[in-house]
PDB file of C-alpha atoms in Angstrom:
ATOM      1  CA  MET A  12     -13.367   5.100   8.132  1.00 56.00           C
ATOM      2  CA  LYS A  13     -13.695   8.868   8.368  1.00 53.00           C
ATOM      3  CA  LYS A  14     -14.675   9.349   4.718  1.00 51.00           C
ATOM      4  CA  SER A  15     -16.276   6.993   2.228  1.00 53.00           C
ATOM      5  CA  LEU A  16     -14.188   5.252  -0.417  1.00 53.00           C
ATOM      6  CA  ASP A  17     -15.880   7.340  -3.101  1.00 52.00           C
ATOM      7  CA  GLU A  18     -14.908  10.520  -1.276  1.00 52.00           C
ATOM      8  CA  HIS A  19     -11.295   9.352  -1.004  1.00 44.00           C
ATOM      9  CA  ALA A  20     -11.281   8.385  -4.686  1.00 47.00           C
ATOM     10  CA  GLU A  21     -12.582  11.799  -5.758  1.00 53.00           C
ATOM     11  CA  ARG A  22     -10.055  13.564  -3.544  1.00 45.00           C
ATOM     12  CA  PHE A  23      -7.108  11.696  -5.058  1.00 45.00           C
ATOM     13  CA  SER A  24      -8.395  11.953  -8.614  1.00 48.00           C
ATOM     14  CA  ALA A  25      -8.509  15.726  -8.236  1.00 46.00           C
ATOM     15  CA  HIS A  26      -4.789  15.776  -7.387  1.00 51.00           C
ATOM     16  CA  ALA A  27      -3.574  13.019  -9.718  1.00 47.00           C
ATOM     17  CA  ASP A  28      -1.702  15.270 -12.173  1.00 51.00           C
ATOM     18  CA  ALA A  29       0.347  16.917  -9.420  1.00 47.00           C
ATOM     19  CA  TYR A  30       0.565  13.916  -7.090  1.00 50.00           C
ATOM     20  CA  ASP A  31       4.101  12.788  -7.975  1.00 53.00           C
ATOM     21  CA  GLU A  32       5.546  16.273  -7.646  1.00 54.00           C
ATOM     22  CA  ASN A  33       3.865  16.775  -4.266  1.00 56.00           C
ATOM     23  CA  GLN A  34       5.316  13.622  -2.685  1.00 61.00           C
ATOM     24  CA  ASP A  35       8.390  15.402  -1.367  1.00 69.00           C
ATOM     25  CA  SER A  36       8.157  14.293   2.260  1.00 80.00           C
ATOM     26  CA  ALA A  37      11.361  12.636   3.477  1.00 86.00           C
ATOM     27  CA  ALA A  38       9.291  10.116   5.455  1.00 86.00           C
ATOM     28  CA  TYR A  39       7.202   9.201   2.401  1.00 87.00           C
ATOM     29  CA  ARG A  40      10.303   8.712   0.264  1.00 91.00           C
ATOM     30  CA  ALA A  41      11.941   6.613   2.978  1.00 94.00           C
ATOM     31  CA  CYS A  42       8.867   4.374   3.184  1.00 94.00           C
ATOM     32  CA  VAL A  43       8.882   3.931  -0.607  1.00 95.00           C
ATOM     33  CA  ASP A  44      12.519   2.854  -0.471  1.00 96.00           C
ATOM     34  CA  PHE A  45      11.890   0.388   2.359  1.00 98.00           C
ATOM     35  CA  VAL A  46       8.828  -1.104   0.640  1.00 98.00           C
ATOM     36  CA  VAL A  47      10.774  -1.667  -2.580  1.00 98.00           C
ATOM     37  CA  GLU A  48      13.781  -3.060  -0.731  1.00 98.00           C
ATOM     38  CA  HIS A  49      11.779  -5.530   1.352  1.00 98.00           C
ATOM     39  CA  ALA A  50       9.436  -6.617  -1.443  1.00 98.00           C
ATOM     40  CA  ALA A  51      12.446  -8.027  -3.313  1.00 97.00           C
ATOM     41  CA  PRO A  52      10.457  -9.894  -5.976  1.00 98.00           C
ATOM     42  CA  GLU A  53      11.987 -12.833  -7.813  1.00 97.00           C
ATOM     43  CA  THR A  54      11.971 -13.064 -11.598  1.00 97.00           C
ATOM     44  CA  ASP A  55       8.901 -15.340 -11.713  1.00 98.00           C
ATOM     45  CA  ASP A  56       6.894 -13.416  -9.101  1.00 98.00           C
ATOM     46  CA  VAL A  57       3.529 -11.751  -9.584  1.00 98.00           C
ATOM     47  CA  VAL A  58       3.312  -8.663  -7.379  1.00 98.00           C
ATOM     48  CA  LEU A  59       0.075  -6.969  -6.343  1.00 98.00           C
ATOM     49  CA  ASP A  60       0.427  -3.302  -5.400  1.00 98.00           C
ATOM     50  CA  LEU A  61      -2.675  -2.096  -3.546  1.00 98.00           C
ATOM     51  CA  GLY A  62      -3.394   1.618  -3.383  1.00 96.00           C
ATOM     52  CA  THR A  63      -0.943   1.899  -6.274  1.00 96.00           C
ATOM     53  CA  GLY A  64      -1.690   5.572  -6.959  1.00 93.00           C
ATOM     54  CA  THR A  65       0.344   6.681  -9.957  1.00 93.00           C
ATOM     55  CA  GLY A  66       2.494   3.555  -9.750  1.00 95.00           C
ATOM     56  CA  ALA A  67       5.592   4.586  -7.794  1.00 94.00           C
ATOM     57  CA  ILE A  68       5.991   1.166  -6.167  1.00 96.00           C
ATOM     58  CA  ALA A  69       4.730  -0.772  -9.200  1.00 97.00           C
ATOM     59  CA  PHE A  70       7.261   0.765 -11.583  1.00 97.00           C
ATOM     60  CA  ALA A  71      10.106   0.345  -9.107  1.00 97.00           C
ATOM     61  CA  LEU A  72       9.374  -3.388  -8.787  1.00 98.00           C
ATOM     62  CA  ALA A  73       8.589  -4.108 -12.445  1.00 98.00           C
ATOM     63  CA  PRO A  74      12.208  -4.693 -13.600  1.00 98.00           C
ATOM     64  CA  ASP A  75      12.644  -7.545 -11.111  1.00 98.00           C
ATOM     65  CA  ALA A  76       9.212  -9.204 -11.290  1.00 98.00           C
ATOM     66  CA  ARG A  77       7.394 -11.217 -13.932  1.00 98.00           C
ATOM     67  CA  GLU A  78       4.299  -9.058 -13.554  1.00 98.00           C
ATOM     68  CA  VAL A  79       3.055  -6.225 -11.367  1.00 98.00           C
ATOM     69  CA  ILE A  80      -0.669  -5.658 -10.867  1.00 98.00           C
ATOM     70  CA  GLY A  81      -1.610  -2.187  -9.613  1.00 98.00           C
ATOM     71  CA  ARG A  82      -4.981  -1.567  -7.974  1.00 98.00           C
ATOM     72  CA  ASP A  83      -6.514   1.692  -6.797  1.00 96.00           C
ATOM     73  CA  ILE A  84      -9.904   3.281  -6.173  1.00 94.00           C
ATOM     74  CA  SER A  85      -9.068   6.538  -7.966  1.00 92.00           C
ATOM     75  CA  ASP A  86      -9.754   6.738 -11.704  1.00 93.00           C
ATOM     76  CA  GLY A  87      -7.535   9.792 -11.966  1.00 92.00           C
ATOM     77  CA  MET A  88      -4.584   8.042 -10.354  1.00 91.00           C
ATOM     78  CA  LEU A  89      -5.069   4.954 -12.532  1.00 96.00           C
ATOM     79  CA  ASP A  90      -5.192   7.066 -15.701  1.00 94.00           C
ATOM     80  CA  LYS A  91      -1.921   8.723 -14.700  1.00 94.00           C
ATOM     81  CA  ALA A  92      -0.296   5.351 -13.963  1.00 95.00           C
ATOM     82  CA  ARG A  93      -1.377   3.952 -17.350  1.00 96.00           C
ATOM     83  CA  GLU A  94      -0.059   7.079 -19.062  1.00 95.00           C
ATOM     84  CA  LYS A  95       3.314   6.620 -17.361  1.00 95.00           C
ATOM     85  CA  ALA A  96       3.442   2.934 -18.325  1.00 96.00           C
ATOM     86  CA  GLU A  97       2.875   3.820 -21.972  1.00 96.00           C
ATOM     87  CA  GLU A  98       5.415   6.657 -21.919  1.00 95.00           C
ATOM     88  CA  ARG A  99       8.051   4.430 -20.319  1.00 96.00           C
ATOM     89  CA  GLY A 100       7.288   1.381 -22.416  1.00 97.00           C
ATOM     90  CA  VAL A 101       6.784  -0.831 -19.360  1.00 97.00           C
ATOM     91  CA  GLY A 102       4.853  -3.869 -20.539  1.00 95.00           C
ATOM     92  CA  ASN A 103       4.663  -6.037 -17.418  1.00 98.00           C
ATOM     93  CA  VAL A 104       2.534  -3.678 -15.319  1.00 98.00           C
ATOM     94  CA  SER A 105      -1.233  -3.265 -15.447  1.00 97.00           C
ATOM     95  CA  PHE A 106      -3.564  -0.960 -13.575  1.00 98.00           C
ATOM     96  CA  ASP A 107      -7.230  -1.352 -12.746  1.00 97.00           C
ATOM     97  CA  ASP A 108      -9.857  -0.600 -10.125  1.00 97.00           C
ATOM     98  CA  GLY A 109      -9.474  -2.507  -6.869  1.00 97.00           C
ATOM     99  CA  ARG A 110      -9.463  -2.015  -3.137  1.00 95.00           C
ATOM    100  CA  PHE A 111      -8.074  -3.720  -0.077  1.00 96.00           C
ATOM    101  CA  ARG A 112     -11.192  -5.737   0.690  1.00 96.00           C
ATOM    102  CA  ALA A 113     -12.064  -6.337  -2.966  1.00 96.00           C
ATOM    103  CA  PRO A 114      -8.774  -6.289  -4.880  1.00 97.00           C
ATOM    104  CA  ASN A 115     -10.254  -7.439  -8.202  1.00 97.00           C
ATOM    105  CA  VAL A 116      -7.673 -10.215  -8.592  1.00 97.00           C
ATOM    106  CA  ASP A 117      -8.798 -13.717  -9.488  1.00 94.00           C
ATOM    107  CA  ARG A 118      -5.514 -15.585  -9.026  1.00 92.00           C
ATOM    108  CA  SER A 119      -2.831 -16.110  -6.451  1.00 93.00           C
ATOM    109  CA  VAL A 120       0.022 -13.646  -6.133  1.00 98.00           C
ATOM    110  CA  ASP A 121       3.514 -13.966  -4.671  1.00 98.00           C
ATOM    111  CA  VAL A 122       4.097 -10.577  -3.053  1.00 98.00           C
ATOM    112  CA  VAL A 123       1.696  -7.834  -1.990  1.00 98.00           C
ATOM    113  CA  THR A 124       2.837  -4.267  -1.423  1.00 98.00           C
ATOM    114  CA  SER A 125       1.084  -1.114  -0.326  1.00 97.00           C
ATOM    115  CA  ASN A 126       2.361   2.311   0.613  1.00 95.00           C
ATOM    116  CA  PHE A 127       0.422   5.115   2.338  1.00 92.00           C
ATOM    117  CA  ALA A 128      -3.075   3.828   1.571  1.00 92.00           C
ATOM    118  CA  MET A 129      -4.369   1.463   4.247  1.00 95.00           C
ATOM    119  CA  HIS A 130      -4.529   4.208   6.893  1.00 92.00           C
ATOM    120  CA  HIS A 131      -7.750   5.422   5.279  1.00 89.00           C
ATOM    121  CA  LEU A 132      -9.499   2.342   6.710  1.00 92.00           C
ATOM    122  CA  GLY A 133     -10.659   1.890  10.295  1.00 92.00           C
ATOM    123  CA  ASP A 134      -9.005  -0.781  12.442  1.00 94.00           C
ATOM    124  CA  ASP A 135     -11.689  -3.414  11.841  1.00 95.00           C
ATOM    125  CA  GLU A 136     -11.557  -2.688   8.120  1.00 96.00           C
ATOM    126  CA  LYS A 137      -7.772  -3.073   8.172  1.00 97.00           C
ATOM    127  CA  ARG A 138      -8.197  -6.533   9.692  1.00 97.00           C
ATOM    128  CA  GLU A 139     -10.664  -7.465   6.963  1.00 97.00           C
ATOM    129  CA  ALA A 140      -8.244  -6.114   4.362  1.00 97.00           C
ATOM    130  CA  ILE A 141      -5.318  -8.144   5.668  1.00 98.00           C
ATOM    131  CA  ASP A 142      -7.501 -11.275   5.752  1.00 98.00           C
ATOM    132  CA  THR A 143      -8.505 -10.642   2.128  1.00 97.00           C
ATOM    133  CA  ILE A 144      -4.896 -10.124   1.094  1.00 98.00           C
ATOM    134  CA  ALA A 145      -3.844 -13.321   2.903  1.00 97.00           C
ATOM    135  CA  ASP A 146      -6.466 -15.264   0.942  1.00 97.00           C
ATOM    136  CA  LEU A 147      -4.532 -14.457  -2.251  1.00 97.00           C
ATOM    137  CA  GLY A 148      -1.676 -16.578  -0.882  1.00 97.00           C
ATOM    138  CA  PRO A 149       1.315 -14.232  -1.015  1.00 98.00           C
ATOM    139  CA  ARG A 150       4.445 -15.396   0.739  1.00 98.00           C
ATOM    140  CA  ARG A 151       5.177 -11.782   1.748  1.00 98.00           C
ATOM    141  CA  ILE A 152       3.187  -8.641   2.484  1.00 98.00           C
ATOM    142  CA  VAL A 153       5.004  -5.310   2.722  1.00 98.00           C
ATOM    143  CA  LEU A 154       3.017  -2.440   4.204  1.00 98.00           C
ATOM    144  CA  GLY A 155       4.343   1.094   4.282  1.00 97.00           C
ATOM    145  CA  ASP A 156       1.951   3.488   5.919  1.00 94.00           C
ATOM    146  CA  VAL A 157       1.038   6.031   8.495  1.00 92.00           C
ATOM    147  CA  MET A 158       1.135   3.948  11.691  1.00 94.00           C
ATOM    148  CA  LEU A 159       1.593   4.807  15.334  1.00 93.00           C
ATOM    149  CA  PHE A 160       4.710   3.492  17.071  1.00 92.00           C
ATOM    150  CA  GLY A 161       3.914   5.394  20.264  1.00 81.00           C
ATOM    151  CA  ASP A 162       1.340   7.840  21.541  1.00 72.00           C
ATOM    152  CA  ASP A 163      -0.376   9.956  18.924  1.00 68.00           C
ATOM    153  CA  ASP A 164       0.645  13.618  18.986  1.00 68.00           C
ATOM    154  CA  PRO A 165      -2.466  15.643  18.117  1.00 61.00           C
ATOM    155  CA  ASP A 166      -0.414  18.856  18.011  1.00 63.00           C
ATOM    156  CA  ALA A 167       1.956  17.583  15.337  1.00 61.00           C
ATOM    157  CA  PRO A 168       0.343  14.737  13.412  1.00 57.00           C
ATOM    158  CA  PHE A 169       2.081  13.324  10.373  1.00 65.00           C
ATOM    159  CA  TYR A 170      -1.317  12.707   8.854  1.00 69.00           C
ATOM    160  CA  SER A 171      -4.626  14.546   8.452  1.00 74.00           C
ATOM    161  CA  PRO A 172      -6.870  13.641  11.407  1.00 70.00           C
ATOM    162  CA  GLU A 173      -9.967  14.773   9.498  1.00 71.00           C
ATOM    163  CA  VAL A 174      -9.599  12.094   6.814  1.00 69.00           C
ATOM    164  CA  ASP A 175      -7.043   9.536   8.038  1.00 80.00           C
ATOM    165  CA  ASP A 176      -7.342   6.794  10.639  1.00 86.00           C
ATOM    166  CA  PRO A 177      -3.918   5.230  11.315  1.00 89.00           C
ATOM    167  CA  ALA A 178      -3.601   2.110  13.456  1.00 93.00           C
ATOM    168  CA  THR A 179      -1.005   1.340  16.061  1.00 94.00           C
ATOM    169  CA  VAL A 180       1.772  -1.037  15.054  1.00 96.00           C
ATOM    170  CA  GLY A 181       0.362  -3.489  17.592  1.00 96.00           C
ATOM    171  CA  VAL A 182      -3.034  -3.595  15.909  1.00 96.00           C
ATOM    172  CA  LEU A 183      -1.419  -4.240  12.525  1.00 97.00           C
ATOM    173  CA  ALA A 184       0.929  -6.880  13.938  1.00 97.00           C
ATOM    174  CA  ASP A 185      -1.993  -8.733  15.524  1.00 97.00           C
ATOM    175  CA  ALA A 186      -3.908  -8.627  12.235  1.00 98.00           C
ATOM    176  CA  PHE A 187      -0.992 -10.167  10.353  1.00 98.00           C
ATOM    177  CA  THR A 188      -0.522 -12.842  13.007  1.00 97.00           C
ATOM    178  CA  ASP A 189      -4.204 -13.737  12.980  1.00 97.00           C
ATOM    179  CA  SER A 190      -4.016 -14.142   9.189  1.00 97.00           C
ATOM    180  CA  GLY A 191      -1.127 -16.620   9.374  1.00 97.00           C
ATOM    181  CA  TYR A 192       1.806 -14.248   8.927  1.00 98.00           C
ATOM    182  CA  ALA A 193       4.741 -13.286  11.127  1.00 97.00           C
ATOM    183  CA  LEU A 194       6.421  -9.895  11.180  1.00 97.00           C
ATOM    184  CA  THR A 195       9.974 -10.353   9.926  1.00 98.00           C
ATOM    185  CA  ALA A 196      11.005  -6.695   9.749  1.00 98.00           C
ATOM    186  CA  VAL A 197       9.841  -3.411  11.225  1.00 98.00           C
ATOM    187  CA  GLU A 198      11.184  -0.110   9.902  1.00 98.00           C
ATOM    188  CA  MET A 199      10.267   2.923  11.979  1.00 95.00           C
ATOM    189  CA  VAL A 200      10.710   5.990   9.782  1.00 93.00           C
ATOM    190  CA  THR A 201       9.058   8.376  12.242  1.00 90.00           C
ATOM    191  CA  GLU A 202       6.938   7.733  15.307  1.00 90.00           C
ATOM    192  CA  GLN A 203       3.925   8.024  12.993  1.00 90.00           C
ATOM    193  CA  ALA A 204       5.126   6.273   9.832  1.00 92.00           C
ATOM    194  CA  GLY A 205       6.935   3.099   8.973  1.00 95.00           C
ATOM    195  CA  VAL A 206       7.077  -0.180   7.088  1.00 98.00           C
ATOM    196  CA  LEU A 207       6.041  -3.654   8.256  1.00 98.00           C
ATOM    197  CA  VAL A 208       7.148  -6.850   6.513  1.00 98.00           C
ATOM    198  CA  ALA A 209       5.085  -9.991   7.093  1.00 98.00           C
ATOM    199  CA  ASP A 210       5.997 -13.452   5.793  1.00 98.00           C
ATOM    200  CA  ARG A 211       3.587 -16.351   5.574  1.00 97.00           C
ATOM    201  CA  LEU A 212       4.278 -18.850   8.327  1.00 93.00           C
ATOM    202  CA  ASP A 213       4.028 -21.873   6.037  1.00 81.00           C
ATOM    203  CA  SER A 214       6.144 -20.300   3.309  1.00 57.00           C
ATOM    204  CA  ASP A 215       9.259 -22.234   2.312  1.00 54.00           C
TER     205      ASP A 215
END
């Protein structure tokens, strides 16, 4: 990890008010769409959205799920998400502090989503995060993120090398496999961003 979690949290809190307006990247929007499409919650499902930010994924999934739990490390982002929930009258979403390796969830969940957050962790930390997520028992994990499908291009990175630490798709695939999941879909949005869908091997 190139910066501490507290440093990341402060950085995102500082930009919380303008965050939604600044997410105008075509690749980011495409990843959001793929994450929502592949999550496909059922009416009785509890969804956990990690790195929820201001709730883009959480609000998109709320109409189809029983409950959506949003977790983030940024107080500013969480405040904005709660404000949006109140303004929109969405009653089946909740937002609280939580992180990949300590999600602050004391029950099983059915689907876990995350978009553009896990790349802040180093590769070993990503493995720990996926193990922690698997322990919550979801049948499906949908990860949209900065990830490397080929060689990294230092002259034209999609991400910020000073603060971000994206993994290769292979590293992420191995982590899912080691946690008892199989990749069932891979969406390459760019050579440095995409969406992975992992289903639990013993899931009916």
